[in-house]
Tab-separated table of C-alpha atoms in Angstrom:
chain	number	residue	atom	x	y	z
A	1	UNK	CA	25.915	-12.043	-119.544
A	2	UNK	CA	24.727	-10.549	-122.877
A	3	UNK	CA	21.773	-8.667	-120.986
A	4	UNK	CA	24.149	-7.830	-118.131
A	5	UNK	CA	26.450	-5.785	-120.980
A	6	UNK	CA	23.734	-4.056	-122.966
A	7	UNK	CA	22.319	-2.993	-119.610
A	8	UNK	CA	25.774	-1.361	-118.999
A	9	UNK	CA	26.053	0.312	-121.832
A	10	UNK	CA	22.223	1.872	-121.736
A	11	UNK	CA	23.174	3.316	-117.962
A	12	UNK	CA	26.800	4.485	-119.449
A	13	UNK	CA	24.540	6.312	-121.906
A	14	UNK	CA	22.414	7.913	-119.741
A	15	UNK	CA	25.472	9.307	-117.777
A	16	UNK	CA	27.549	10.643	-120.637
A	17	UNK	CA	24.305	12.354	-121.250
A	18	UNK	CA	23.398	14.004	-117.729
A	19	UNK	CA	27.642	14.601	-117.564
A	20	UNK	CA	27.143	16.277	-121.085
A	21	UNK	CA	27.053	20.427	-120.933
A	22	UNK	CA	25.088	20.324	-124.275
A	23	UNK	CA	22.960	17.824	-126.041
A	24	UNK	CA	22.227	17.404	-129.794
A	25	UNK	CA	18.986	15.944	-131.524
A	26	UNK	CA	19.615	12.212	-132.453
A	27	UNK	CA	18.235	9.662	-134.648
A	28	UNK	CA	20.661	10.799	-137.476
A	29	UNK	CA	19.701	14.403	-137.016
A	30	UNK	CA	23.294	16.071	-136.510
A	31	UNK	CA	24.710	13.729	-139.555
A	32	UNK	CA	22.094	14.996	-142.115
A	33	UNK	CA	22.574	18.596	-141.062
A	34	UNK	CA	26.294	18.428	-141.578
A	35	UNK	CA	26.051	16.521	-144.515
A	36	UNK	CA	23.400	18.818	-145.933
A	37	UNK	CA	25.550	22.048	-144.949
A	38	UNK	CA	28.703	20.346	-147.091
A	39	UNK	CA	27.174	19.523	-149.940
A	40	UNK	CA	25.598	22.944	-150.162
A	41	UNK	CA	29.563	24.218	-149.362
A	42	UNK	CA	31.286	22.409	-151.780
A	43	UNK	CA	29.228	23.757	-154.931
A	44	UNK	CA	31.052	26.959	-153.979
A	45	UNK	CA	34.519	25.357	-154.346
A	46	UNK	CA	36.855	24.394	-157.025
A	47	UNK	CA	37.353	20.678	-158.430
A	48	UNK	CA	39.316	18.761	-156.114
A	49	UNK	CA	38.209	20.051	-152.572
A	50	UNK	CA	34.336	19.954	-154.275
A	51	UNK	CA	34.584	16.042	-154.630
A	52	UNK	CA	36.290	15.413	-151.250
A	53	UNK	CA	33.798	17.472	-149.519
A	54	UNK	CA	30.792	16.162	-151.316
A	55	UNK	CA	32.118	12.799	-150.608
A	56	UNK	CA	32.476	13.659	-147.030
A	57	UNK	CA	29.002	14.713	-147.144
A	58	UNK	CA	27.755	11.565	-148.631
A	59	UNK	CA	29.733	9.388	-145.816
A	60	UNK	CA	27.721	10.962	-143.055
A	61	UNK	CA	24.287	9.959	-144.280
A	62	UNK	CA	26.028	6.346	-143.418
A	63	UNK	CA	24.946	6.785	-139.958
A	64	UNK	CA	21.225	7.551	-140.176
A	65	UNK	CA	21.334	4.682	-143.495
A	66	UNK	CA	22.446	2.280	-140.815
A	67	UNK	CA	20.248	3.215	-138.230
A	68	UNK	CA	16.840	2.764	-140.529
A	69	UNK	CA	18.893	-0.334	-141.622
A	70	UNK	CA	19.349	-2.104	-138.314
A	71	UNK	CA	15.429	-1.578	-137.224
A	72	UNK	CA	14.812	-3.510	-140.531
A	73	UNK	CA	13.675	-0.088	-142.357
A	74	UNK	CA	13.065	1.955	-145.945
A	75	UNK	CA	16.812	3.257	-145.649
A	76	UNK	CA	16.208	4.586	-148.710
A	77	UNK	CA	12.859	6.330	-148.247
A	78	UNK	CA	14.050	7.782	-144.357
A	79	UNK	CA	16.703	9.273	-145.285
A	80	UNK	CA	15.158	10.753	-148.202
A	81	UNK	CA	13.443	12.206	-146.431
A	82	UNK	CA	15.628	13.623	-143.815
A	83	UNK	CA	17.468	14.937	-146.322
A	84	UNK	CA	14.437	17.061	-147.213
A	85	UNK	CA	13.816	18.165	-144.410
A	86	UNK	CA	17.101	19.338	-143.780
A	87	UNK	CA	17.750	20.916	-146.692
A	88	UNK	CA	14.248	22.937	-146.269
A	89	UNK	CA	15.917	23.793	-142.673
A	90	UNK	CA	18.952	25.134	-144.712
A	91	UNK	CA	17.591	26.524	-147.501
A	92	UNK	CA	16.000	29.858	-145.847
A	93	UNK	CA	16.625	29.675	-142.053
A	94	UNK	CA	14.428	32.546	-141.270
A	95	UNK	CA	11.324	31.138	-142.662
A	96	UNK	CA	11.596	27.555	-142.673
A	97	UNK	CA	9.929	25.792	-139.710
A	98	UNK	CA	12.543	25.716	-136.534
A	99	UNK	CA	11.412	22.126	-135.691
A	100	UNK	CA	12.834	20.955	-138.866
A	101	UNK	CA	16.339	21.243	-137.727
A	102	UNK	CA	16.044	18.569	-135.487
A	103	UNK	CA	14.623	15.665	-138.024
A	104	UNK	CA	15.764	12.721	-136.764
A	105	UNK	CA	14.562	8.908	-137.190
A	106	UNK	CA	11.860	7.666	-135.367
A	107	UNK	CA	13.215	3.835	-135.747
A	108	UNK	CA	9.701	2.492	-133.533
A	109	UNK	CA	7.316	4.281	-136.022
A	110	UNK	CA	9.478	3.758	-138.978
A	111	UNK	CA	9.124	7.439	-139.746
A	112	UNK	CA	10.964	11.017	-139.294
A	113	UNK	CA	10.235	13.115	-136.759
A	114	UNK	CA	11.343	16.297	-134.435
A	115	UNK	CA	14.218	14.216	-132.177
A	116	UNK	CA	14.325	16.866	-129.598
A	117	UNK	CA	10.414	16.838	-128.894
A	118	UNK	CA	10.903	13.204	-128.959
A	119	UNK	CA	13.518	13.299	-125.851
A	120	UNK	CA	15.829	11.713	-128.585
A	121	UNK	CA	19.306	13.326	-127.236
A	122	UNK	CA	23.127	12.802	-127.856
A	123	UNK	CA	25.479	14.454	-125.855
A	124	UNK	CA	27.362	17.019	-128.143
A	125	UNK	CA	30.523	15.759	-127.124
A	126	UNK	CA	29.505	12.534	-127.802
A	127	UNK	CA	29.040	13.271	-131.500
A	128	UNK	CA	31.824	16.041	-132.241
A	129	UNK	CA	34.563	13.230	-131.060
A	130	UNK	CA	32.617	10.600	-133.327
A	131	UNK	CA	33.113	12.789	-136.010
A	132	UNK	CA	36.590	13.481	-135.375
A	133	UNK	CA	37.813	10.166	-134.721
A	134	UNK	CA	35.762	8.815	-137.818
A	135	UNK	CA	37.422	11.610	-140.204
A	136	UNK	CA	41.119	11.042	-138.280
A	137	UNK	CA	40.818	7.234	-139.389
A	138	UNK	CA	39.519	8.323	-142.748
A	139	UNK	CA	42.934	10.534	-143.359
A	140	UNK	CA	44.847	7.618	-142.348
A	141	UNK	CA	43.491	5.422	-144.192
A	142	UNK	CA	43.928	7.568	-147.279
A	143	UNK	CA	47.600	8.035	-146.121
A	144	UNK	CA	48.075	4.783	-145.734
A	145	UNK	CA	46.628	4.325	-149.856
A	146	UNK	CA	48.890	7.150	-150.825
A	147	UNK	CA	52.070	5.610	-149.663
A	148	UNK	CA	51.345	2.417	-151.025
A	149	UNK	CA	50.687	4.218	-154.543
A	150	UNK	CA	53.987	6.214	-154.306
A	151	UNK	CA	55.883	2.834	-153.431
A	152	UNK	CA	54.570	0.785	-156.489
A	153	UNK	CA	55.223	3.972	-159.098
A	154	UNK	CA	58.753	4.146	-157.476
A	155	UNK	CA	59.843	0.416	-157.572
A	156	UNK	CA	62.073	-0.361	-160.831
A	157	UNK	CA	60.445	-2.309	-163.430
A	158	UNK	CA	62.133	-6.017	-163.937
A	159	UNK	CA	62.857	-7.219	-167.116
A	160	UNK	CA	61.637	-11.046	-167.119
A	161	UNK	CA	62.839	-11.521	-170.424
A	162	UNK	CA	66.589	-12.644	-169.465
């Protein structure tokens, strides 16, 4: 039953991915980039909108942490060095290496390596709606905080001293 499932989901996989228009390196690749690109962003911004984006930026680098994780990895060391290598991408696009753009984990070898090369492929789609839908539930969930706060500051104080 449990085989029958995770067979399932590898051929839904493979059809997103030949339905997909695009495709986007995997093994943490797109995450690192992004989070790379916002922490670079938010030095160029004021207090407030700094700290969310840089936080933002952190959260991302959950995905490849869990990935190095779950194939009993260095989480630390991989995405250490993804970040690296993403950041050397970023740094000075016309002379840094093109390959290093697509960094992603290699979670057999337990190292990084160019996803793309590798046949390691998302569909675009794929990722841009996991993004979305992970940032939509991150708003709500600081909604959700925010009207809680403003409830408590506006509820009277009782004296329990009758």
């Amino acid at each position: 039953d449990e085989m029958e499932r995770s067979m399932n989901d590898a051929l839904q996989a493979v059809k997103r991915t030949l339905e997909s228009t695009s495709v986007v390196a995997g093994g943490g690749a797109v995450e690192t980039a992004l989070g790379i690109y916002l922490e670079n962003f938010a030095h160029t911004l004021g207090s407030r909108e700094q700290q969310a984006i840089a936080e933002f930026a952190e959260a991302l680098l959950v995905i490849p942490k869990q990935l190095a994780i779950n194939a009993a990895l260095d989480s630390v060391d991989l995405v250490a060095k993804l970040r690296v290598s993403h950041h050397q991408a970023q740094a000075d696009p016309k002379t840094a290496d093109k390959n290093l753009h697509h960094t992603g984990l290699d979670l057999v070898n337990g190292v990084i390596r160019n996803s793309v090369e590798a046949g390691c492929l998302e569909p675009a789609m794929s990722k841009v709606k996991s993004i979305q839908f992970a940032t939509e539930a991150a708003i709500s969930i600081l909604r959700i905080d925010d009207v809680i706060r403003l409830n408590a500051k506006e509820e009277p104080e009782h004296d329990h001293h009758h």
